[in-house]
Amino acid sequence: MTASLPRSATYAAHYEQPPQQEGPGCRTWLTRGANFVVAVSEVRAGAVLERTGNPDEYFVFLPANQARITAGADSIDANAETLTIVPPGASRIEALGDGHIVRVFSRLNTDLLDACPNAGIYADGAPEVAPLVSWPDPVDGFRLRHYVLADHVRPDSNMRIFRSCNLMVNVLNKRTTPRDPAKLSPHSHTDFEQASLAIQGTYTHHLRWPWTPDMNQWRDDEHVTVGSPSVTVIPAKVLHTSANVSEGDCWLVDIFGPPRMDFSSKPGMVCNADDYPMPLVVAPS
C-alpha cells in the first residue's frame, strides 16, 4: 500500500487461522501494529516460552492458567488473572497448566514483527503513527513486576491500566451481559493505534474512516464480529467502538504503544504509575 491510502484494520481470528510459531505443547499467533506485537500462545502444562537478549520490557498476561516466569535470578509463580512486566534480557515462561499465555512486545523485537501475517499493512512504516518512545526507566531498576488484577478494580471505572517504558495495557473488567447498544463509546486516536484482544466472548467492532477531499480514498464503515481469542488492530484517526454481543463472560484487553499521555496525566488512572515515572520530554527512541 502507499502512504496516501487509508490504512486497513487487522482482524486476526486465531480460531480460524494457523499459528505462526509452534513448539512442544505450544502454538503461538502473532499480530502486529506499528509499535507493538501481540503474541497469544495456546499452551499445555510444561510448555516453555523463551526469549534470549530481549531488547526491552514486555508484558505477560495470564487469563486463566498459571506460569513460572523467570528473568535472570528473579522468578515468580504467577496465577490466573495477573499481569507481569518482564525486564530486558533473557527470560523464560513455563506453563504450569493448560490454557493461554499472552505476551505484548514492542516493535524493537524485529524477529516477531517479521513473522506477523499482517506485516504487509505496515510496509510504508506507518507515518501517521507517532514513533515509539522510551519513557524513563522504572524507579528501582528493571526487574519482574507482578500485578494481581483483582487488586486494581475501581468502583468508578471498568479500566485497569498499566504501563512499562514502551507500552501500555488496559485489562478491562469482564462483562457478563451484552453491552447496551444505546451506551457505546465511539472515539478516535489522532496519532496512535489501538489493539483490542478478545480473550473471552464475542465482540463486534465498529469502524468508520474519516472522509478526505479525495473521494477515491473513502472507505465503507466496517462492522466486524469476532470471537475469542482474536486481535483487532484499529488504525489511527478511525472512529471506533466495540461491544460484546455474547452471553456469559466477555473479556477485552486494549494495547497501546507508546504509553498514552492522556491516561498517564490523570492522577490515579494508571495502576502502576508509582513504578514508572512520567517523561519530562518525550523523544523518539
XYZ file of C-alpha atoms in Angstrom:
285
model
C 0.000 0.000 0.000
C 1.054 3.642 -0.296
C 1.134 6.249 2.423
C -1.662 8.191 0.694
C -4.216 5.423 1.180
C -6.079 4.914 4.470
C -4.597 2.072 6.478
C -6.621 -1.124 6.780
C -7.657 -2.577 10.099
C -6.475 -6.054 11.099
C -8.940 -8.710 12.263
C -6.919 -11.715 13.422
C -9.310 -14.508 14.419
C -6.921 -17.096 15.814
C -9.534 -19.837 15.889
C -9.765 -19.609 12.079
C -6.068 -19.156 11.250
C -2.935 -21.303 11.615
C -0.353 -20.274 14.232
C 2.840 -18.517 13.210
C 5.019 -20.408 15.709
C 4.813 -23.965 17.031
C 6.819 -25.834 19.628
C 6.387 -28.648 22.146
C 2.990 -28.120 23.769
C 2.657 -24.625 22.337
C 1.098 -22.800 19.386
C 1.529 -19.019 19.040
C -0.369 -16.463 16.948
C 1.342 -13.135 16.219
C -0.321 -9.837 15.267
C 1.441 -6.513 14.934
C 0.677 -2.836 14.954
C 3.057 -0.042 14.062
C 4.698 -0.097 17.511
C 3.713 -3.400 19.167
C 3.345 -7.141 18.675
C 0.676 -9.239 20.416
C 1.630 -12.899 20.887
C -1.148 -15.246 22.022
C 0.056 -18.748 22.872
C -2.129 -21.788 23.404
C -0.103 -23.954 25.805
C -0.065 -27.291 27.557
C 1.389 -27.696 31.037
C 5.174 -27.838 30.798
C 5.443 -25.782 27.603
C 8.212 -23.160 27.662
C 8.260 -19.722 26.036
C 11.768 -18.302 25.999
C 13.388 -15.048 24.886
C 17.133 -14.501 24.609
C 18.512 -10.975 24.718
C 15.136 -9.263 24.552
C 15.830 -5.555 23.879
C 13.239 -4.109 26.247
C 10.434 -4.970 28.660
C 7.366 -6.968 27.693
C 4.029 -7.817 29.316
C 2.767 -11.279 30.263
C -0.982 -11.678 30.823
C -2.396 -14.922 32.231
C -6.173 -15.066 31.699
C -6.933 -18.449 33.294
C -3.851 -20.575 33.926
C -0.598 -20.425 35.895
C 3.020 -19.983 34.845
C 6.515 -19.695 36.289
C 8.175 -16.551 34.939
C 11.957 -16.228 35.226
C 14.264 -13.350 34.322
C 17.886 -13.689 35.404
C 17.938 -14.745 39.058
C 14.399 -13.474 39.608
C 11.456 -15.891 39.401
C 7.764 -15.815 40.307
C 4.884 -18.250 40.119
C 2.079 -16.251 38.541
C -1.559 -17.213 38.973
C -4.521 -16.669 36.678
C -5.800 -13.121 36.113
C -2.420 -11.495 36.657
C -0.160 -9.207 34.655
C 3.636 -9.290 34.800
C 6.220 -6.959 33.265
C 9.391 -8.821 32.266
C 12.689 -6.871 32.169
C 15.049 -6.703 29.173
C 17.418 -9.588 28.546
C 16.885 -13.327 28.776
C 13.589 -14.637 30.167
C 11.647 -17.869 30.393
C 7.958 -18.681 30.934
C 6.947 -22.214 31.881
C 3.257 -23.061 31.685
C 2.036 -24.705 34.888
C -1.329 -25.585 33.361
C -3.191 -25.732 30.075
C -4.585 -22.505 28.673
C -3.364 -19.284 27.093
C -0.357 -17.074 27.742
C -0.456 -13.579 26.231
C 2.701 -11.551 25.680
C 2.890 -7.968 24.418
C 6.170 -6.801 22.876
C 7.330 -3.526 21.357
C 8.388 -3.070 17.745
C 12.034 -3.339 18.882
C 11.522 -7.107 18.670
C 12.081 -7.244 14.927
C 12.104 -11.047 14.737
C 8.466 -11.057 15.838
C 7.466 -8.159 13.578
C 8.699 -10.041 10.529
C 6.717 -13.163 11.470
C 3.342 -11.398 11.712
C 0.912 -12.271 8.897
C -0.289 -8.639 8.735
C 3.239 -7.221 8.289
C 2.396 -6.077 4.759
C -0.056 -3.497 6.114
C 2.967 -1.657 7.559
C 5.234 -1.789 4.511
C 5.293 2.033 4.399
C 6.347 2.366 8.048
C 3.016 3.848 9.231
C 3.947 7.556 9.035
C 0.603 8.609 10.564
C 1.515 6.874 13.833
C 3.735 8.673 16.345
C 7.107 6.913 16.693
C 7.819 4.568 19.546
C 9.308 6.397 22.507
C 11.176 5.198 25.550
C 9.830 6.658 28.776
C 12.056 6.868 31.887
C 13.377 3.684 33.480
C 11.406 2.300 36.443
C 12.201 3.910 39.775
C 14.146 0.971 41.254
C 15.533 -0.536 38.079
C 14.427 -3.269 35.725
C 13.032 -6.410 37.344
C 9.986 -8.644 37.286
C 6.935 -6.605 38.276
C 3.819 -8.587 39.111
C 0.248 -7.303 39.461
C -2.867 -9.151 40.628
C -5.716 -7.705 38.591
C -8.313 -8.154 41.340
C -6.309 -5.699 43.454
C -6.940 -2.924 40.946
C -10.718 -2.946 40.489
C -12.179 0.541 40.902
C -15.841 1.343 41.591
C -15.790 4.292 39.168
C -14.125 2.630 36.166
C -14.018 -0.630 34.218
C -10.390 0.019 33.215
C -7.190 -1.330 34.752
C -4.286 0.428 33.045
C -0.621 -0.493 33.394
C 2.414 0.921 31.621
C 6.012 -0.071 31.030
C 8.723 2.087 29.476
C 7.427 1.442 25.955
C 3.889 0.058 26.162
C 0.509 0.399 27.851
C -2.024 -2.357 28.546
C -5.606 -1.840 29.716
C -7.099 -5.063 31.096
C -10.782 -4.183 31.188
C -13.112 -5.739 33.721
C -15.091 -8.694 32.413
C -18.582 -8.107 31.089
C -21.198 -10.764 31.796
C -24.075 -9.463 29.685
C -24.100 -7.965 26.176
C -23.221 -4.281 26.048
C -26.172 -1.924 25.770
C -26.174 -0.655 22.143
C -27.508 2.675 23.401
C -24.392 3.166 25.570
C -21.431 2.746 23.216
C -18.358 4.977 23.198
C -17.259 5.910 19.655
C -13.936 7.764 19.615
C -10.711 8.035 17.637
C -6.991 8.483 18.283
C -5.095 11.161 16.379
C -1.697 9.506 16.026
C -1.721 6.072 17.637
C -3.323 2.692 17.085
C -5.303 0.507 19.435
C -5.157 -3.263 19.525
C -8.139 -4.972 21.144
C -7.517 -8.539 22.284
C -10.705 -10.522 22.862
C -9.711 -13.318 25.232
C -13.257 -14.413 26.110
C -16.613 -13.954 24.397
C -17.721 -12.483 21.085
C -17.293 -8.821 20.119
C -18.466 -6.616 17.285
C -16.011 -3.881 16.313
C -17.490 -0.833 14.556
C -15.056 1.289 12.495
C -15.617 4.471 10.474
C -12.824 6.021 8.395
C -12.738 9.834 8.042
C -13.581 11.338 4.690
C -10.819 13.160 2.809
C -11.120 15.571 -0.139
C -10.321 12.645 -2.448
C -13.457 10.505 -2.636
C -11.393 7.682 -4.180
C -9.832 7.159 -0.754
C -13.099 6.835 1.143
C -13.769 3.523 2.861
C -17.061 1.950 3.843
C -17.858 1.546 7.531
C -16.928 -1.833 8.966
C -18.956 -3.828 11.495
C -16.960 -6.991 12.132
C -17.891 -9.669 14.654
C -15.082 -11.837 16.031
C -14.850 -14.496 18.704
C -12.002 -15.368 21.046
C -9.136 -15.358 21.015
C -8.720 -12.629 18.439
C -6.784 -9.402 17.956
C -8.225 -6.367 16.180
C -5.845 -3.520 15.322
C -7.636 -0.193 14.793
C -5.762 2.421 12.729
C -5.102 5.955 13.906
C -7.818 8.531 13.152
C -10.509 5.852 12.690
C -13.711 6.376 14.684
C -14.384 3.140 16.546
C -16.262 1.417 19.325
C -16.643 -2.214 20.388
C -19.434 -4.174 22.035
C -19.561 -7.651 23.482
C -22.553 -9.390 21.920
C -22.498 -12.839 23.576
C -23.861 -14.006 26.910
C -21.524 -15.054 29.700
C -18.017 -13.825 30.449
C -16.572 -11.458 27.838
C -13.089 -10.049 28.325
C -11.226 -7.440 26.296
C -7.680 -6.113 26.653
C -6.614 -2.877 24.916
C -2.980 -2.349 23.928
C -1.122 0.858 23.011
C 2.435 1.799 22.131
C 3.970 4.017 23.357
C 2.175 4.697 26.677
C -0.722 7.110 26.371
C -0.002 10.557 27.769
C -3.711 11.354 28.249
C -4.239 8.379 30.566
C -0.906 8.896 32.300
C -1.663 12.559 33.019
C -4.762 11.723 35.065
C -3.887 11.041 38.726
C -4.775 7.509 39.782
C -5.686 6.250 36.316
C -2.523 4.186 35.731
C -2.370 1.429 38.337
C 1.438 1.191 38.425
C 2.226 4.873 37.916
C 4.450 4.877 41.018
C 6.725 2.306 39.363
C 7.204 4.219 36.101
C 7.956 7.969 36.132
C 6.413 10.329 33.621
C 8.775 11.738 30.985
C 9.824 15.376 31.111
C 10.290 15.359 27.340
C 9.128 12.573 25.053
C 11.721 11.884 22.330
C 11.825 9.105 19.721
C 13.789 6.038 20.815
